[in-house]
Tab-separated table of C-alpha atoms and ligand atoms in Angstrom:
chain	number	residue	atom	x	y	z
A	187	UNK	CA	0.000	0.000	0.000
A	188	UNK	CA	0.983	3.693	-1.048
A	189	UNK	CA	-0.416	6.800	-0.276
A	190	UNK	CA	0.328	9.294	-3.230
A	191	UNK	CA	-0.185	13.200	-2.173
A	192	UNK	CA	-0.932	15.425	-5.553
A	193	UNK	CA	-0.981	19.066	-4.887
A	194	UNK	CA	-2.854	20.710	-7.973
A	195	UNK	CA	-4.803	23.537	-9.270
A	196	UNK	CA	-8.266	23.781	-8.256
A	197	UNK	CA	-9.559	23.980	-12.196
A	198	UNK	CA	-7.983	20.357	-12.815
A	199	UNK	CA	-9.758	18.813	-9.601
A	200	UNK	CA	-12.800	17.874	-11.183
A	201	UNK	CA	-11.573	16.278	-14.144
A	202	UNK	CA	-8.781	14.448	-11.696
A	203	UNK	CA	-11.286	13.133	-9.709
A	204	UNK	CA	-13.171	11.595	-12.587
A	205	UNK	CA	-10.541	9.992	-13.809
A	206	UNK	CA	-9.764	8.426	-10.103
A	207	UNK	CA	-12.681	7.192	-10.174
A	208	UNK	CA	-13.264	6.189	-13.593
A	209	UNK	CA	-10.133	3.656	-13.146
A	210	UNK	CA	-11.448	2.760	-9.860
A	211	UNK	CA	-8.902	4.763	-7.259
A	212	UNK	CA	-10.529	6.165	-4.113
A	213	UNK	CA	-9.218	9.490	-3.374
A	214	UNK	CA	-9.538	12.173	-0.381
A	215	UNK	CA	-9.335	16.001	-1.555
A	216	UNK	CA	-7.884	18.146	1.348
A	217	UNK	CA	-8.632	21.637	1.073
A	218	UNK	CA	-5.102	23.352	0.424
A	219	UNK	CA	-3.590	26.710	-0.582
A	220	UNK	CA	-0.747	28.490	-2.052
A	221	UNK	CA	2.585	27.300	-2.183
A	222	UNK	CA	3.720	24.617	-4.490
A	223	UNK	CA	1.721	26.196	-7.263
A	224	UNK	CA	0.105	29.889	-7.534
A	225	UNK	CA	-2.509	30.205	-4.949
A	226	UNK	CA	-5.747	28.023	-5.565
A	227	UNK	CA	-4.911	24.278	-5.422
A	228	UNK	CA	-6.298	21.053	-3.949
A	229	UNK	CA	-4.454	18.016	-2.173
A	230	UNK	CA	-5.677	14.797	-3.589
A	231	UNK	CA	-4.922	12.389	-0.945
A	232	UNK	CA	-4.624	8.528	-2.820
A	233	UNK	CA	-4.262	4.924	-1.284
A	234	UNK	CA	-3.608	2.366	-3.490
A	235	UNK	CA	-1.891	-0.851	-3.841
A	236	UNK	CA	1.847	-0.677	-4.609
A	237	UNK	CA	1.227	-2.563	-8.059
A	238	UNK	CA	-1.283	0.272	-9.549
A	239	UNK	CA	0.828	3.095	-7.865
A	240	UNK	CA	2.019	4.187	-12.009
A	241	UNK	CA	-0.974	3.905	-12.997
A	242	UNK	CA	-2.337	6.645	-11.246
A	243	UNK	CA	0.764	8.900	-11.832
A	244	UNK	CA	-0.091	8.509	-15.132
A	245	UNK	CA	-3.728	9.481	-14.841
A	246	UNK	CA	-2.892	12.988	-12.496
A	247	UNK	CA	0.109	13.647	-15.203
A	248	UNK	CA	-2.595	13.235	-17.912
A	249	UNK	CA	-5.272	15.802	-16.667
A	250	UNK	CA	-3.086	17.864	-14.210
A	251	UNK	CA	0.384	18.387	-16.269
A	252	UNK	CA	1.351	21.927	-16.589
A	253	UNK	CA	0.787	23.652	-20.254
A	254	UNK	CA	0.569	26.938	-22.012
A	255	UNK	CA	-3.089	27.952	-22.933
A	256	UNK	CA	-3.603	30.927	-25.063
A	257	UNK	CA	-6.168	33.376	-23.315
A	258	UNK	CA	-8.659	35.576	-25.947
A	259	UNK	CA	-8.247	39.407	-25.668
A	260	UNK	CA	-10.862	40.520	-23.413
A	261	UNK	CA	-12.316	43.954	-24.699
A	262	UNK	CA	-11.739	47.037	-22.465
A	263	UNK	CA	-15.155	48.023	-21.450
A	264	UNK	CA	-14.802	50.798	-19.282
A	265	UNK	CA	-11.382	50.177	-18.371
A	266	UNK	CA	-8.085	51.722	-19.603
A	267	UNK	CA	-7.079	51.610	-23.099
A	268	UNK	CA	-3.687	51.554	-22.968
A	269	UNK	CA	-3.322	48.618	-20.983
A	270	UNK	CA	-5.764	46.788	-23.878
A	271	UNK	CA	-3.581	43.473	-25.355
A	272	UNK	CA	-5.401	42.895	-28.686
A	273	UNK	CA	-3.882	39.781	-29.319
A	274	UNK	CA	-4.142	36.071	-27.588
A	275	UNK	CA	-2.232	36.031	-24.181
A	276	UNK	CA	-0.463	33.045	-23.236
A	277	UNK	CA	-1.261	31.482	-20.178
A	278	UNK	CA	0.543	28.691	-17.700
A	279	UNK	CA	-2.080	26.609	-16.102
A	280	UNK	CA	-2.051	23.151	-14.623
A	281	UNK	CA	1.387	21.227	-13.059
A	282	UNK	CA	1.710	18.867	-9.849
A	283	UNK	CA	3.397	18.046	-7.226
A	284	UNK	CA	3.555	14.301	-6.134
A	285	UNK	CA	4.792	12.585	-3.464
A	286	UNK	CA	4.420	8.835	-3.026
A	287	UNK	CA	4.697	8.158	0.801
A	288	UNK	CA	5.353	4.336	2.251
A	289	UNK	CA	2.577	2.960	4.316
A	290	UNK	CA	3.042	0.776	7.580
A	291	UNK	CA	-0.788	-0.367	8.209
A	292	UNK	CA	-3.656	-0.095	6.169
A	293	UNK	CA	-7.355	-0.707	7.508
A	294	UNK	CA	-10.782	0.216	7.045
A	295	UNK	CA	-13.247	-0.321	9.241
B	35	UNK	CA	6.622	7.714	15.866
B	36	UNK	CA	4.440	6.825	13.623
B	37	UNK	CA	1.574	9.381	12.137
B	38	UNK	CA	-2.042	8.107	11.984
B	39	UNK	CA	-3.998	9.172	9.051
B	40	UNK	CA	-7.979	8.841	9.489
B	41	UNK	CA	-10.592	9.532	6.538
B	42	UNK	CA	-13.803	9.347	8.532
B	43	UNK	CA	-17.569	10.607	8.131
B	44	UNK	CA	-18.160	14.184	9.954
B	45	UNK	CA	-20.750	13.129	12.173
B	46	UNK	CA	-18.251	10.760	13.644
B	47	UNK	CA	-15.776	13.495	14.045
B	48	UNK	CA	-16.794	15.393	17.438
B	49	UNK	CA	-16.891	11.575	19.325
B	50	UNK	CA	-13.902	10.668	17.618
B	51	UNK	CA	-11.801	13.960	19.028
B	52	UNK	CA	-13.893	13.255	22.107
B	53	UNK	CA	-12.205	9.663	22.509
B	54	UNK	CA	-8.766	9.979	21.672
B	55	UNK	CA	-8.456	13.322	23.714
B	56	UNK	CA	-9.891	11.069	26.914
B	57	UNK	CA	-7.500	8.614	25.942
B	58	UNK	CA	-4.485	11.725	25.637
B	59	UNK	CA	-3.860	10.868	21.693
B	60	UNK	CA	-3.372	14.320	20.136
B	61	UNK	CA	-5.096	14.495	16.723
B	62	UNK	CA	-5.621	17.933	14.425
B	63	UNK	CA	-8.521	18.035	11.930
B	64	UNK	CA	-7.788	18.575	8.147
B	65	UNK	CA	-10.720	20.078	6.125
B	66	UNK	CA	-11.459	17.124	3.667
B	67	UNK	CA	-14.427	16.016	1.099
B	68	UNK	CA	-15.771	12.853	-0.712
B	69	UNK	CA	-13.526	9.889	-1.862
B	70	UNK	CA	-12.427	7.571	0.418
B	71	UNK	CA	-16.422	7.585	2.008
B	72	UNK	CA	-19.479	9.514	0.520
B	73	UNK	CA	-18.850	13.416	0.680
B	74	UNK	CA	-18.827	14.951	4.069
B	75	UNK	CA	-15.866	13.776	5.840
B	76	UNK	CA	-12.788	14.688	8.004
B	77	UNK	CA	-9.540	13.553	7.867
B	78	UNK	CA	-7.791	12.782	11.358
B	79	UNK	CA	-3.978	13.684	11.560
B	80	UNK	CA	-2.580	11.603	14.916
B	81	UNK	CA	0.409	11.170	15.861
B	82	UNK	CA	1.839	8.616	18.375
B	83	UNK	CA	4.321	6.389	19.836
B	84	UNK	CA	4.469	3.185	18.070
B	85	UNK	CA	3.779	1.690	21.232
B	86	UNK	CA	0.084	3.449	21.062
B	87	UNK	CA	-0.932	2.729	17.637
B	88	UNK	CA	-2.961	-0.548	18.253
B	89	UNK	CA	-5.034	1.349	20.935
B	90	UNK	CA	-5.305	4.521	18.179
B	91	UNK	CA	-6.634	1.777	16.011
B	92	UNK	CA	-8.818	0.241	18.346
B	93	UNK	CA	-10.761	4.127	19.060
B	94	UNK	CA	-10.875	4.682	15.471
B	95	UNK	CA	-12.566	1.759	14.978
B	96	UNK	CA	-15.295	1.894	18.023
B	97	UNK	CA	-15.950	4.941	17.058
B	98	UNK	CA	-15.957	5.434	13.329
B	99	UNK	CA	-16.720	1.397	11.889
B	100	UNK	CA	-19.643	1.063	9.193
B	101	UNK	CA	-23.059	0.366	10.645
B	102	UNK	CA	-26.595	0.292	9.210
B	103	UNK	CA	-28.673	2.210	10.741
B	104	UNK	CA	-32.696	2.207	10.611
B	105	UNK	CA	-33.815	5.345	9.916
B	106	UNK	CA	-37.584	6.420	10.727
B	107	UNK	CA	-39.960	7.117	7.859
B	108	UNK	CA	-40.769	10.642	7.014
B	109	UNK	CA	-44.315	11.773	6.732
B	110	UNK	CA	-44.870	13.454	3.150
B	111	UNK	CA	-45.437	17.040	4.374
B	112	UNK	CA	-46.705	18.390	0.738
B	113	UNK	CA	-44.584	16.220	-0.827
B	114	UNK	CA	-44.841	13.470	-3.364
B	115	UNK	CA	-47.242	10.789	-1.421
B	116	UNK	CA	-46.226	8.399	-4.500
B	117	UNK	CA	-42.767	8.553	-3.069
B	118	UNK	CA	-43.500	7.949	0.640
B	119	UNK	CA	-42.286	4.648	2.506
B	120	UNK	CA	-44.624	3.989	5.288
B	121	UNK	CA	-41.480	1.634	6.730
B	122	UNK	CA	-37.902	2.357	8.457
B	123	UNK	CA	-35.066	2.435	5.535
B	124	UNK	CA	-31.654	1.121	6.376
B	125	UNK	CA	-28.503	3.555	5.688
B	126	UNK	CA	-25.173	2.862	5.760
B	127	UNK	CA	-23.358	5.239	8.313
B	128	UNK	CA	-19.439	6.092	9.460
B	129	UNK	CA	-16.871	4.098	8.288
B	130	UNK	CA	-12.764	4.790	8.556
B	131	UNK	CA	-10.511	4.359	6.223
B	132	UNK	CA	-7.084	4.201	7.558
B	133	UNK	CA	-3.607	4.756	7.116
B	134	UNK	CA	-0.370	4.134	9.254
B	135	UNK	CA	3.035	5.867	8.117
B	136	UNK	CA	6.342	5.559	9.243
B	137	UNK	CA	7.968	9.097	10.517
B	138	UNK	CA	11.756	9.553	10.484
B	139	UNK	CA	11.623	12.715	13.010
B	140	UNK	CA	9.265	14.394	15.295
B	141	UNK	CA	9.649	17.893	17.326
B	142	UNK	CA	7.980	19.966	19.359
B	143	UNK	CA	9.224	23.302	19.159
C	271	UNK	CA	13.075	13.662	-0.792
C	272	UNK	CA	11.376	14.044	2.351
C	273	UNK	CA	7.710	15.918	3.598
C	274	UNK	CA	7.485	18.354	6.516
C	275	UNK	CA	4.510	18.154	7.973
C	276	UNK	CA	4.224	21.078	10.362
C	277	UNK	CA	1.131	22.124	12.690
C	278	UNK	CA	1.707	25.466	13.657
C	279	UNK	CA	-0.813	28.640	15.188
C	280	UNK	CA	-2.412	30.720	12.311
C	281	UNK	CA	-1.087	33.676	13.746
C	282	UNK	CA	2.444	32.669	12.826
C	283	UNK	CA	1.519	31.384	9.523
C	284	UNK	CA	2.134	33.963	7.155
C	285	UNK	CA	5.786	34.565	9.220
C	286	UNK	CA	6.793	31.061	8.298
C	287	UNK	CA	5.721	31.242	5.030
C	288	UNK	CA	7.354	33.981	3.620
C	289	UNK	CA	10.436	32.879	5.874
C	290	UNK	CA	10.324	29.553	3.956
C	291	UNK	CA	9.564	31.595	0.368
C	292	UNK	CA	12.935	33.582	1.241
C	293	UNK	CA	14.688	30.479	1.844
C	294	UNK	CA	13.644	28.705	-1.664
C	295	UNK	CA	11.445	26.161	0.171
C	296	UNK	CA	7.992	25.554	-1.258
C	297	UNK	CA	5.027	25.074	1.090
C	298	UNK	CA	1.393	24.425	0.913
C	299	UNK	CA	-0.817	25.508	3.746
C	300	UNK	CA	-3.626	22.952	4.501
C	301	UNK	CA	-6.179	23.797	6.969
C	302	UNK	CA	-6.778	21.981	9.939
C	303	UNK	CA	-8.268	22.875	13.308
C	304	UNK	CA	-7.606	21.669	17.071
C	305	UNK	CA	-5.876	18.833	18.861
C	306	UNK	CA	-1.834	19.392	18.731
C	307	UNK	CA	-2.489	23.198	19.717
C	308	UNK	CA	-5.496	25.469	20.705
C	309	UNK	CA	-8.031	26.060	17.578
C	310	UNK	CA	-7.046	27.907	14.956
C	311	UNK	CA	-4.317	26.270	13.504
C	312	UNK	CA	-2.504	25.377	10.493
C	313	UNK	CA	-0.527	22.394	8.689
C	314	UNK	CA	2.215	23.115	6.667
C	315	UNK	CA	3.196	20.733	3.733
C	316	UNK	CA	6.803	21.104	2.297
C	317	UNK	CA	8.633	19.156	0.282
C	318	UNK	CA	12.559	19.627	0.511
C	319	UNK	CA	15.687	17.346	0.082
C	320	UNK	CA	16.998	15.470	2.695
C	321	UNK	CA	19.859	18.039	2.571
C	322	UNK	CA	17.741	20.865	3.842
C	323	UNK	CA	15.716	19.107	6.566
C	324	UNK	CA	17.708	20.608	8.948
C	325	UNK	CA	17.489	24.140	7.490
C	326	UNK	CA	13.734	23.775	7.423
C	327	UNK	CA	13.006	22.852	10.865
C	328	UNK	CA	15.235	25.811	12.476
C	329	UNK	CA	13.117	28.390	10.134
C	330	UNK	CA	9.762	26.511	11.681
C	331	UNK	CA	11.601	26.959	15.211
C	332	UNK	CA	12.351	30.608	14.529
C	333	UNK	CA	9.149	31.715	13.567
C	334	UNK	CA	6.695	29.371	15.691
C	335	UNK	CA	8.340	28.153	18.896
C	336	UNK	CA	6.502	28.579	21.796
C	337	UNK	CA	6.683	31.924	24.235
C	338	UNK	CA	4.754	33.554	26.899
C	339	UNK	CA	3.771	36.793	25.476
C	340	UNK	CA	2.166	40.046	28.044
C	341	UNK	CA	-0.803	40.839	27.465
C	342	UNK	CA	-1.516	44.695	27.948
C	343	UNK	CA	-4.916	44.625	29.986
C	344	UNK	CA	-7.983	46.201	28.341
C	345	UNK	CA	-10.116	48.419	29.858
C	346	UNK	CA	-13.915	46.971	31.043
C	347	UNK	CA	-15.804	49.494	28.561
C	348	UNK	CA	-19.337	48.684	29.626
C	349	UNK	CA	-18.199	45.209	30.697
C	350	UNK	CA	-18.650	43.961	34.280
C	351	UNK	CA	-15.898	45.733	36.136
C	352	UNK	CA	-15.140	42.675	38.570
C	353	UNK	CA	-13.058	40.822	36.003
C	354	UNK	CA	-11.194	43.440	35.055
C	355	UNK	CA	-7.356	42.668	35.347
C	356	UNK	CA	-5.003	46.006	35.497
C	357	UNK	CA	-2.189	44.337	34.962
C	358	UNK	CA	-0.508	42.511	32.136
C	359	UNK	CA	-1.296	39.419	31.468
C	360	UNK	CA	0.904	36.060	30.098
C	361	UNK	CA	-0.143	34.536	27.679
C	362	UNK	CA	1.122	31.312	25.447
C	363	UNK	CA	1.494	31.773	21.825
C	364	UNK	CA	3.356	29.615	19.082
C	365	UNK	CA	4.251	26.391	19.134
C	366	UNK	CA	4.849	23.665	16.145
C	367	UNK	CA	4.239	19.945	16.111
C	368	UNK	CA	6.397	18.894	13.195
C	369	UNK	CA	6.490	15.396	11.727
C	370	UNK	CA	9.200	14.340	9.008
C	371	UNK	CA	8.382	11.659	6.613
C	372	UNK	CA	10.155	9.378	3.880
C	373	UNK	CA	8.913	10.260	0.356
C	374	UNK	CA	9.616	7.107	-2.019
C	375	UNK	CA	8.708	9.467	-5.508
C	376	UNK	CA	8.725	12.446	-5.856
C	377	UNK	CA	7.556	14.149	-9.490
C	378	UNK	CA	6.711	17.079	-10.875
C	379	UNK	CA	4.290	17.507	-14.246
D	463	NI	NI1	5.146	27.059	-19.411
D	464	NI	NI1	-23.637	-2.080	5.328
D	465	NI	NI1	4.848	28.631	28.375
């Protein structure tokens, strides 16, 4: 048994926790902020069997990794023209932090 | 030392604290939701000589196991008679789900 | 790799995190309530190599140990003049409860 902690943006959660679940991994979300990423994250909290541990790094890399999204200009209304961009702005969202943590004694009651 | 890390149902919670602080466990509260058990839980940080765990265990479990409970029927108050059971419905309460991990150094500062 | 986990007051939580930004360490702030300390605290979650461990802890001593602070009294407006105190008072502030952990991956996306 492993306990993997993901630290991630809040906009991937819900699309994370499908997944989880989709391939059948229970997960815990801990209400976090700040710090690894820019403010506005989640810690997914993950037990799972040693043998399916890559599996699920694979699944928070696939919907969590960090990428460059380009952002539409958003018109000026009422605010101040010079600082108007009229062209596509580009964006970092996503990225993760994982550990993978050894566990001593697992039970459920 | 080994940390104690508890994924239980919130109405569990206050009887939980109530327990292990009778039984001088120390145990801090992280904000969690859904997963592990159907949304509304807590997750249970305690840590403790390895000496203690079983016992930690043991109060986690009394306290927190899976139960059925009956629950008494509702009268339709201007509701939807069609949906009405005239009969007490089983529900699945608390539950813990569990995790023991090793801890290379502890301090109080 | 290793993971601080640090329960500190949330009145020295900002402190300790910009201490630990000005140090290169990266944190997430997870919040938690009761049990190691009085209410209102805070876990901290950093991630650092086993090589500054040792660095980390002294900044969490530095800005969270426990002290007895004075308390100037307050004057009783329009309270019940009987418990007023007209001298300082001590109180206890800080404190950490700080568990170190093995990390077996560690990976960022
Ligand atoms: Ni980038
Ligand atoms: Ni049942
Ligand atoms: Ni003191």
């Amino acid at each position: 048994m492993k306990l993997i902690l993901a630290v991630i943006q809040d906009k991937d959660s819900n699309r994370l926790l499908q997944a989880l679940v989709e391939n059948n991994f229970r997960a815990t979300k801990l209400s976090s902020t700040g710090g690894f990423l820019k403010s506005g994250n989640t810690t997914f909290m993950i037990g799972t069997e040693e043998i399916r541990v890559e599996r699920a790094l694979q699944i928070i890399k696939e919907n969590c990794k960090h990428r460059d999204q380009l952002v539409a200009p958003i018109s000026p209304m009422g605010g101040n023209a010079d600082s108007y961009v009229p062209y596509p702005v580009e964006v970092e969202v996503g990225g993760a932090t994982v550990f993978v943590l050894p566990v001593e004694q697992f039970h459920q009651f």
